[in-house]
Coordinates of C-alpha atoms and ligand atoms in Angstrom, one line a residue:
X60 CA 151.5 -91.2 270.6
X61 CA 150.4 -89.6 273.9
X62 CA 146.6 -90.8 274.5
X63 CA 144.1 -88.3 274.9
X64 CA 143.0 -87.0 278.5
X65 CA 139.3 -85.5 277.4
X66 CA 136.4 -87.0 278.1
X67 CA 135.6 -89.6 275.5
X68 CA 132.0 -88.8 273.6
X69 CA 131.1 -91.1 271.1
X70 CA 127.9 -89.9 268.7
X71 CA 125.9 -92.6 267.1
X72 CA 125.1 -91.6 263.6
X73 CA 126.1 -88.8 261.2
X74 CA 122.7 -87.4 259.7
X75 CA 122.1 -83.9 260.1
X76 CA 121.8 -83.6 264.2
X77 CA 125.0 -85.8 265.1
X78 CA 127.2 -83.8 262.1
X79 CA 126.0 -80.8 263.8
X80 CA 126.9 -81.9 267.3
X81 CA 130.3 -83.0 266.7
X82 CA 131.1 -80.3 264.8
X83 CA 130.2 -78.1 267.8
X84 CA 131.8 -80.2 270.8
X85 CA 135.0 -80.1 268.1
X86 CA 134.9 -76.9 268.4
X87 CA 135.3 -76.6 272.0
X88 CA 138.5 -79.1 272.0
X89 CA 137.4 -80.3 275.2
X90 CA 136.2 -83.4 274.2
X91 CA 137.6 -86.2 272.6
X92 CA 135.0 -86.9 269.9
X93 CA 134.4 -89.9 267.6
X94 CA 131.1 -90.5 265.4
X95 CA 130.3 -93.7 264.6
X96 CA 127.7 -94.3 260.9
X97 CA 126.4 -97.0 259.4
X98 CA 126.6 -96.1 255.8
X99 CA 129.8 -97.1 254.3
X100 CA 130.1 -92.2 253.6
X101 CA 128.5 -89.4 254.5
X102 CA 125.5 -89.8 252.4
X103 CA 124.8 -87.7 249.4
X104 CA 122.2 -87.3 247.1
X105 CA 122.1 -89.5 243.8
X106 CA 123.2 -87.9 241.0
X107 CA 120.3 -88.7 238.3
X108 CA 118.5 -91.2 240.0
X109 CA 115.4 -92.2 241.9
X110 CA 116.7 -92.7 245.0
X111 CA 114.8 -94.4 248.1
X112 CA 116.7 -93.2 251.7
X113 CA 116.0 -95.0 254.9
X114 CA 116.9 -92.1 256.5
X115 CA 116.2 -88.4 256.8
X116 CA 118.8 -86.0 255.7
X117 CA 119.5 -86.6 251.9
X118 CA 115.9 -86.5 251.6
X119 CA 115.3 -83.0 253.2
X120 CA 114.3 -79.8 251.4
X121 CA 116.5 -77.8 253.7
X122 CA 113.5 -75.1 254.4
X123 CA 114.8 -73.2 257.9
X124 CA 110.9 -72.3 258.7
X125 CA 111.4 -70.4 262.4
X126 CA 110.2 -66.8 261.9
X127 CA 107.3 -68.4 259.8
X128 CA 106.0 -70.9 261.9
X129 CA 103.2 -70.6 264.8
X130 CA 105.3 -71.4 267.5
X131 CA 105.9 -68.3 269.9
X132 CA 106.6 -69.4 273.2
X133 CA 108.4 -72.1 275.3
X134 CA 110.4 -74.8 274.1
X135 CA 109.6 -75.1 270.5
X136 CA 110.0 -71.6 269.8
X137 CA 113.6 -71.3 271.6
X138 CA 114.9 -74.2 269.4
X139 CA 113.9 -72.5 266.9
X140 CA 115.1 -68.9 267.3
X141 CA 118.3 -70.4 269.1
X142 CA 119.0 -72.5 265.6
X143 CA 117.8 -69.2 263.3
X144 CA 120.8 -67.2 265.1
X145 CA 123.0 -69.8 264.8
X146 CA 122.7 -70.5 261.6
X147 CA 123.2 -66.7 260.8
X148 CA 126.6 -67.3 262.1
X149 CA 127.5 -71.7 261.1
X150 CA 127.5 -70.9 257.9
X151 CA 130.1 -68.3 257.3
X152 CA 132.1 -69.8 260.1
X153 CA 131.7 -73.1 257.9
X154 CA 132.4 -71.7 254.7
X155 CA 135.9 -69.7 256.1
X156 CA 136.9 -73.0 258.2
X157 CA 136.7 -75.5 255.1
X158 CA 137.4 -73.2 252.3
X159 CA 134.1 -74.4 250.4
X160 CA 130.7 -72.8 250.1
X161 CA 127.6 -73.9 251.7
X162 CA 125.0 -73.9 249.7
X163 CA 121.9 -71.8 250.5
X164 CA 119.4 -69.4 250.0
X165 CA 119.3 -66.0 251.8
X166 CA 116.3 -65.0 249.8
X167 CA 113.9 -65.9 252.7
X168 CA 110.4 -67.4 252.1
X169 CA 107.3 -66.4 251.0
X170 CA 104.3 -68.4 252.5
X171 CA 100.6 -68.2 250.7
X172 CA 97.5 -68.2 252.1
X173 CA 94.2 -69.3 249.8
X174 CA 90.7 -68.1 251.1
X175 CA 90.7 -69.9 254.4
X176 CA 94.1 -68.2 255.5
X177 CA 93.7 -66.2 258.5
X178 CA 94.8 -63.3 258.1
X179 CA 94.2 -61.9 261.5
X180 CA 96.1 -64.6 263.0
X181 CA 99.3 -63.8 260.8
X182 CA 99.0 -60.3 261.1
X183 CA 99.1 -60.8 265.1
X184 CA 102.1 -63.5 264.5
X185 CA 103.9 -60.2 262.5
X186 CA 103.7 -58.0 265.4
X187 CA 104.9 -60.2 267.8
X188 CA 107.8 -61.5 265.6
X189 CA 108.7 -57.7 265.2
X190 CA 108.4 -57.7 269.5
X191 CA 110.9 -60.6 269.1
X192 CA 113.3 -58.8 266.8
X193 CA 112.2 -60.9 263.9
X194 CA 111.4 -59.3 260.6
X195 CA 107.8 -60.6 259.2
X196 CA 105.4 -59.0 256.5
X197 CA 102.1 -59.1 255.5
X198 CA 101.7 -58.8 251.8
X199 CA 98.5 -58.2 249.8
X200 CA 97.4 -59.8 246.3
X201 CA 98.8 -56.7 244.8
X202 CA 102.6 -56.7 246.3
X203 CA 102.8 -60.7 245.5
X204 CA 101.9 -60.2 241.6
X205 CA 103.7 -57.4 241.6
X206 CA 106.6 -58.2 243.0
X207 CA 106.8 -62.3 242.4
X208 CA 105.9 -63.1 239.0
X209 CA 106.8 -66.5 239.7
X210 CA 103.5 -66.8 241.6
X211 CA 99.8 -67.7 240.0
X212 CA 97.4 -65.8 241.7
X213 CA 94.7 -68.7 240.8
X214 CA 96.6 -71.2 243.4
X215 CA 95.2 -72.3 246.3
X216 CA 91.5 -71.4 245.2
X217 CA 92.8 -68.1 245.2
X218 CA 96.0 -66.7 247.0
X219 CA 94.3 -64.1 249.1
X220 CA 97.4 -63.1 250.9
X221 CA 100.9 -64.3 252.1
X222 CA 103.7 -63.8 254.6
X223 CA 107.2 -63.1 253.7
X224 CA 109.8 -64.0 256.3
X225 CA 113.0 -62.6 254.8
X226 CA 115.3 -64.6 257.9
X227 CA 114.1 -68.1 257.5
X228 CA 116.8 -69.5 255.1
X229 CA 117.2 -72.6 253.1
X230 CA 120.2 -74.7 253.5
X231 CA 121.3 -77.6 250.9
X232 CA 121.5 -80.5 253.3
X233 CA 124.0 -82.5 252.1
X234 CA 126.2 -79.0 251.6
X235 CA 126.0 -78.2 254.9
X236 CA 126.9 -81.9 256.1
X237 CA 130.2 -82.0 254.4
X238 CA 131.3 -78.8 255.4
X239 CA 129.8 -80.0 259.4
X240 CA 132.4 -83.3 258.8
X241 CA 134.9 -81.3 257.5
X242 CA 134.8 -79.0 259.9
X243 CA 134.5 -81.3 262.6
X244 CA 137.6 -82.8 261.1
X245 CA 139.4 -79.5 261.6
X246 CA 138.7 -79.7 265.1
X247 CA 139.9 -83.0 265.4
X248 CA 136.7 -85.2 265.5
X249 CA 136.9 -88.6 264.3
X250 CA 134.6 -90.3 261.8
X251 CA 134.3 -94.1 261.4
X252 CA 132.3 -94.7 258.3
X253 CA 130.4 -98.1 257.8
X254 CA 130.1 -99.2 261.5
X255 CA 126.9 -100.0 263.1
X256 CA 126.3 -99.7 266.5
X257 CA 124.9 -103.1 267.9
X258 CA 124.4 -102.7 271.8
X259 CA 125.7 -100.3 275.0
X260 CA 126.3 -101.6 277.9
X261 CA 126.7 -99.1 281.0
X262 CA 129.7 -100.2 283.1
X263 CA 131.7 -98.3 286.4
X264 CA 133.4 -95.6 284.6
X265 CA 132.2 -95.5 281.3
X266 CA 129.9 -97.1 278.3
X267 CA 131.0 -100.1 276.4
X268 CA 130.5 -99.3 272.7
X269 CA 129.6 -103.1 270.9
X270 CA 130.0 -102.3 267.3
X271 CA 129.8 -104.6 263.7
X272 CA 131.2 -103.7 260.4
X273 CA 128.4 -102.8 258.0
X274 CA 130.0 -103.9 254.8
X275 CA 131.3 -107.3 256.1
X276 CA 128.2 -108.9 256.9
X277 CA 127.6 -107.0 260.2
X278 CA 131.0 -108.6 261.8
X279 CA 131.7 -108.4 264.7
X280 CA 134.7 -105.6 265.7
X281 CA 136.7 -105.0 269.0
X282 CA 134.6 -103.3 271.3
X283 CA 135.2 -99.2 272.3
X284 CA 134.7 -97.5 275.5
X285 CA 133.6 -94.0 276.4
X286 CA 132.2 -91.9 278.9
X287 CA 129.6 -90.1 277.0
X288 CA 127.0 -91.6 274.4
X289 CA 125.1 -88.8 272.1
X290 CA 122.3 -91.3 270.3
X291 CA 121.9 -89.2 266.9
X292 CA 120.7 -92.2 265.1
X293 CA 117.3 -90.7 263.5
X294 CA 115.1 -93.7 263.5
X295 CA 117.8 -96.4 263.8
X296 CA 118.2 -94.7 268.0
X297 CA 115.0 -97.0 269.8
X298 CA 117.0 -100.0 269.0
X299 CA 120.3 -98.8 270.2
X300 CA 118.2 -97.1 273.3
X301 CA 116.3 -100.7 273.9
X302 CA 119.6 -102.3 274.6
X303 CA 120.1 -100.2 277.5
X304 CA 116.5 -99.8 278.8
X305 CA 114.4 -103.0 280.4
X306 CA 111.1 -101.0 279.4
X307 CA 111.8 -99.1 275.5
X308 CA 110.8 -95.4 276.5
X309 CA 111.5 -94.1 273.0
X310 CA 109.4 -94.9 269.8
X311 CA 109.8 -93.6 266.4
X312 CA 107.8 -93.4 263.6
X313 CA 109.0 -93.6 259.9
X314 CA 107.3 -90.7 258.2
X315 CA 107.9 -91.1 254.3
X316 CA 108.4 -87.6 252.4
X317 CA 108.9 -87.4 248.5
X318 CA 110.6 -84.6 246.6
X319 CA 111.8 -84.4 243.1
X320 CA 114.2 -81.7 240.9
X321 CA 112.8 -79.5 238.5
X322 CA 115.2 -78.5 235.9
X323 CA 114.5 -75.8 233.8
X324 CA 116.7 -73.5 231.2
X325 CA 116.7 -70.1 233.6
X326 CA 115.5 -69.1 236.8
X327 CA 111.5 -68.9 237.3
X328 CA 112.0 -64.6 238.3
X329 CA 114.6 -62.4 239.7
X330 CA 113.7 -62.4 243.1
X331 CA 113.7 -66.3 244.5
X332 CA 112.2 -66.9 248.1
X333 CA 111.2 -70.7 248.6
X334 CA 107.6 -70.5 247.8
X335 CA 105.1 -72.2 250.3
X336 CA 101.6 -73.1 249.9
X337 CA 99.3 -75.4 251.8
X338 CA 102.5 -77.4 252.9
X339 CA 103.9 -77.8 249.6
X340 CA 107.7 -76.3 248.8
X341 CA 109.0 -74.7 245.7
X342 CA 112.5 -74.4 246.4
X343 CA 115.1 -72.5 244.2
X344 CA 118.4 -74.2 244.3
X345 CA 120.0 -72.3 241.6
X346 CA 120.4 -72.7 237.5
X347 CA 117.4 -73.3 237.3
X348 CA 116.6 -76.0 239.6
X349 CA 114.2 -76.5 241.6
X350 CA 113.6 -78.8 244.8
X351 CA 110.0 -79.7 244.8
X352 CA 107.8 -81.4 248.0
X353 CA 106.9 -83.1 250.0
X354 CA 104.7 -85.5 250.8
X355 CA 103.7 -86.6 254.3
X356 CA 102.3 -90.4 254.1
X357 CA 102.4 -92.3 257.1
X358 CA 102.8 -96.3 257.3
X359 CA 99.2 -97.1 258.6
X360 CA 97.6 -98.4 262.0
X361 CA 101.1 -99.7 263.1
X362 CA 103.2 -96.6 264.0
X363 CA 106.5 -98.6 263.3
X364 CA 105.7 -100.1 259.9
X365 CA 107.8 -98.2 257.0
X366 CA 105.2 -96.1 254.8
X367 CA 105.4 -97.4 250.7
X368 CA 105.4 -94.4 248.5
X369 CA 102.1 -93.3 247.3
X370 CA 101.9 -92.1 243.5
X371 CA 98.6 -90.5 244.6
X372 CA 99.7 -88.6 247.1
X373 CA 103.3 -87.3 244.9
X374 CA 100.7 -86.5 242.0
X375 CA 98.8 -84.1 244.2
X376 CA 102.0 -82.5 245.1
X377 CA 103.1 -81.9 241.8
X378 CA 100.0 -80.9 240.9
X379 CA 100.1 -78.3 243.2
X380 CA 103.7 -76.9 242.9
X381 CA 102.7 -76.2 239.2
X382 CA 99.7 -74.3 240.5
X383 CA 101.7 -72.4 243.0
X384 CA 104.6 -71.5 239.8
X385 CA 102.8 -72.3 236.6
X386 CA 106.2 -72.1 234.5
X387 CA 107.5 -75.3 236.2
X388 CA 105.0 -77.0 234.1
X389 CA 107.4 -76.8 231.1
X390 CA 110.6 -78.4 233.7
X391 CA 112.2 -81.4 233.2
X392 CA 112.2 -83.8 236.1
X393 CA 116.2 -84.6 236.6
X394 CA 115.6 -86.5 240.0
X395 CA 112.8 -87.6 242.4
X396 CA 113.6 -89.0 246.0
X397 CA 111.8 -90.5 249.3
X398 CA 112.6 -90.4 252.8
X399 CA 111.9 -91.0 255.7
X400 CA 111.3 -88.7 259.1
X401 CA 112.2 -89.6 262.3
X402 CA 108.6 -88.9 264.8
X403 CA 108.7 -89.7 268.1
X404 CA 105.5 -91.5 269.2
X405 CA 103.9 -90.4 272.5
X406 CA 105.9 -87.0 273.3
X407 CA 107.3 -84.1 271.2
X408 CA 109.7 -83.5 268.6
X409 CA 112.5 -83.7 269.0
X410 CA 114.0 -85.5 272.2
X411 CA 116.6 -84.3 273.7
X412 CA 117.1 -85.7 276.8
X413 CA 119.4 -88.5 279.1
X414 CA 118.1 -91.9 278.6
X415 CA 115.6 -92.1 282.1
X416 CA 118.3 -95.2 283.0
X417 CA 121.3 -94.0 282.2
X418 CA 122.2 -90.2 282.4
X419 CA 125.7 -90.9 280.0
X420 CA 123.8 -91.2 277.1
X421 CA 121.8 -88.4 275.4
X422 CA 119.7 -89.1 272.7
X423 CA 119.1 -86.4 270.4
X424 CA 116.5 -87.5 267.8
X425 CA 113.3 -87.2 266.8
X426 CA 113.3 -84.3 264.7
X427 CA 110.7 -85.1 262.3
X428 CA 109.8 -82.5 260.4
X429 CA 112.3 -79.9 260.9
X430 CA 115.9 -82.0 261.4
X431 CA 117.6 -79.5 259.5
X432 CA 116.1 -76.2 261.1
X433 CA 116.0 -77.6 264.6
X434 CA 120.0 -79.1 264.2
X435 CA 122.3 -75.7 265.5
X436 CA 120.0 -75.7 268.6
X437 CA 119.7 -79.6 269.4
X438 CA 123.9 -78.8 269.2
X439 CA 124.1 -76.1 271.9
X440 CA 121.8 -77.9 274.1
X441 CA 123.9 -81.4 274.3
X442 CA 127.4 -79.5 274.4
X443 CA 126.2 -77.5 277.3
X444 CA 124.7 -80.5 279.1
X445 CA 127.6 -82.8 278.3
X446 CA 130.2 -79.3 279.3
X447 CA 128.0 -79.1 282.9
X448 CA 128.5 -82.8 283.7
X449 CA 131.8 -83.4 282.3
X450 CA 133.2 -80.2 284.0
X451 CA 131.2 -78.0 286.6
Ligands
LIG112 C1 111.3 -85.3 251.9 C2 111.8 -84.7 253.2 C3 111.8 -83.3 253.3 C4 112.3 -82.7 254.5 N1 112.4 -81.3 254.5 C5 112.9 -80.7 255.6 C6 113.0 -79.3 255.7 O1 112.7 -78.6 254.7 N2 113.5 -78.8 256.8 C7 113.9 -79.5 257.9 O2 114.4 -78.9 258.9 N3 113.7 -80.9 257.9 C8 113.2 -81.5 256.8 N4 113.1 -82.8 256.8 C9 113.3 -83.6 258.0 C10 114.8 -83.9 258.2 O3 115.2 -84.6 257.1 C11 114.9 -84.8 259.4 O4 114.3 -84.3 260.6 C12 116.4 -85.0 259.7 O5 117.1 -85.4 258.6 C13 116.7 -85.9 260.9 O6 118.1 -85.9 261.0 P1 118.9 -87.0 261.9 O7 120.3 -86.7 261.8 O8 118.3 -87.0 263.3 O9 118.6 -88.4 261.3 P2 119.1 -89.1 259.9 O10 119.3 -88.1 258.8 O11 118.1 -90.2 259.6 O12 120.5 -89.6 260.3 C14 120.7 -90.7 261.3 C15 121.9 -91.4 260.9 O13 122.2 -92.5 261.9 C16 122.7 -93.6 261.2 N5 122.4 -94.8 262.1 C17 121.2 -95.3 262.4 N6 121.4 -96.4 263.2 C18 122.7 -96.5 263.4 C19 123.5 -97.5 264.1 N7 123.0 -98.4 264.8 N8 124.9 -97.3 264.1 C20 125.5 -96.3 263.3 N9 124.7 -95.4 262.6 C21 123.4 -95.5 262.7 C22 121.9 -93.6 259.9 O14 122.6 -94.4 258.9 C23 121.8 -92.1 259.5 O15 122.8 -91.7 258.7 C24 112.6 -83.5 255.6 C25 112.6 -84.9 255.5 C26 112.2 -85.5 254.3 C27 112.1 -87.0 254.2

């Protein structure tokens, strides 16, 4: 077998971000791509169980919240617009490359505000959306009862108006990461399931990969090289960075977020947007079910310790989703879930930059809140950094 003359990229973890990444350097076929993960598969979530994830992606709610958010300007609001289009695009490309659907909602999202909303403030956000090409209404009390059954009117303290943003999605997480791998696949990206990246080590010409097997008792395995690193790693990338750097420059924080499914005999209404209310999610996945979150509980004074799930805080969220939709009072609860967001500590999400001591290896990580959303653009930024160095 001929050995291949492309540049060799090797991307460190296959959550969300470094799925998304191969697939799109795959796509180009100008790399030669491999993605090294420490979980023995691509993780999925538990059938009917509670399930604890060290990670971020199984855990995720999937809620695409561009249009919707404050941002406007500068960095954060090109990720986010450059993703939105993209994923306009991902997911039928997705869907006709692997012959399977990806699940999601097209329904959009339909925010509330209680008595403290601002409604000026939104009303300004519509028109400048709508300056940006972005659709984004203001609705009254009357047009959500009207219109969204679903909704109590009592939530909140009162909904006294809300926002529907017909372009921000959802996506089902773990959907759209098989159909990245499979896709990727197509393209002729290579996955190495159940290997843990131990150490890198910059040489002339290249990085030296060290690597361990994850189900034999971390043992030792033969060594890789390549020219370019892509650190996709969610919180697991500081300790792969702080083998390379004398002086760690990245820190991430575990953010813990539960969610649970709500199961319930038929849908909650005809028309389904994920509902959104004082940073709780209803989402409608379909038959019934229902994605509900999340919390946002952080592990204390020390920004590395691992947060422990607080009943507290998942009762207050419950609480509230059955304010927001009343009829989900009357749901069985099929699954409930934690896990845990990658923050970076000291600079903003997400980082997507060459380590400062080593421009061959890009970490893209970070994402905290909005992995899923921010993936598609954290993509097309390292492929056209890695295509400028490798080839200008
Ligand atoms: C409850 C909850 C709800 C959320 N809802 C949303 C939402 O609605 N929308 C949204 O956009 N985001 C949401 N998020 C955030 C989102 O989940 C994260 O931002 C995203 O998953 C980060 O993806 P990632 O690929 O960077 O990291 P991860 O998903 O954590 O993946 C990193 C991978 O790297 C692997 N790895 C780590 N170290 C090594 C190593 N040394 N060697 C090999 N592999 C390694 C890990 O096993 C893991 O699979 C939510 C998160 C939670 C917890």
């Amino acid at each position: 077998m001929a050995l291949s003359t492309k540049p060799r990229v090797v991307i460190i973890g296959c959550g969300i971000v470094g799925a998304t990444i191969a697939y799109e350097l795959g796509r180009g076929e100008q790399f030669d791509v491999t993605v090294l993960e420490r979980q023995p598969k691509a993780p999925a979530i538990a059938p009917d169980a509670i399930a604890t994830y060290r990670t971020g992606t199984p855990g995720a709610l999937g809620m695409l919240m561009g249009v919707v958010s404050q941002k406007v300007q500068g960095r954060a609001w090109d990720l986010r617009e450059a993703s939105l289009r993209r994923f306009h695009t991902l997911i039928p490309e997705l869907e006709s490359l692997t012959g399977t659907k990806v699940a999601h909602n097209e329904n959009g999202l339909l925010k509330l505000c209680g008595p403290d909303g601002d409604l000026a403030q939104w009303e300004a956000l519509a028109a400048q959306r709508k300056a940006q090409g972005w659709p984004l209404e203001v609705l009254g009390t009357d047009a959500i009862a009207g219109t969204y059954p679903q909704v109590s009117m009592e939530a909140l303290g009162g909904v006294s108006f809300g926002i529907y943003s017909p372009k921000d999605w959802q996506v089902q997480p773990i959907s759209l990461l098989t159909a990245l791998v499979n896709g990727a696949r197509h393209h002729g990206v290579k996955f190495s399931f159940g290997t843990t990246v131990t150490a890198l080590h910059p040489q002339v010409g290249g990085i030296r990969v060290e690597l361990a097997d994850a189900e034999k008792g971390a043992a030792p395995l033969a060594p890789i090289g390549a020219d370019w690193i892509v650190v996709a790693a969610g919180l697991g990338s500081s300790a792969i960075a702080a083998t390379v750097e004398e002086t760690a420059s990245l820190k991430l924080q575990p953010v813990l977020g539960q969610a649970a499914k709500f199961q319930l005999d038929r849908p909650l209404a005809m028309r389904e947007p994920a509902i959104t209310g004082d940073d709780v999610h209803v989402v409608p996945i379909g038959g019934g079910g229902y994605w509900v979150g999340a919390t946002v509980e952080f592990g204390g004074d020390d920004p590395t310790a691992v947060p422990v799930a607080d009943r507290d805080r998942w009762q207050t969220v419950l609480d509230a989703a059955i304010a927001l939709c009343p009829d989900l009072a009357s749901a069985t609860i099929t699954q409930t879930w934690s896990g845990l967001r990658p923050r970076p500590v000291g600079q903003p999400a997400p980082v997507i930059e060459p380590l400062p001591s080593c421009d061959r290896i890009w970490l893209a990580t970070g994402h905290y809140r909005n992995g899923v959303l921010l993936a598609p653009a954290t993509a097309e930024a390292i492929a056209t950094a890695l295509r400028q160095a490798a080839f200008a």
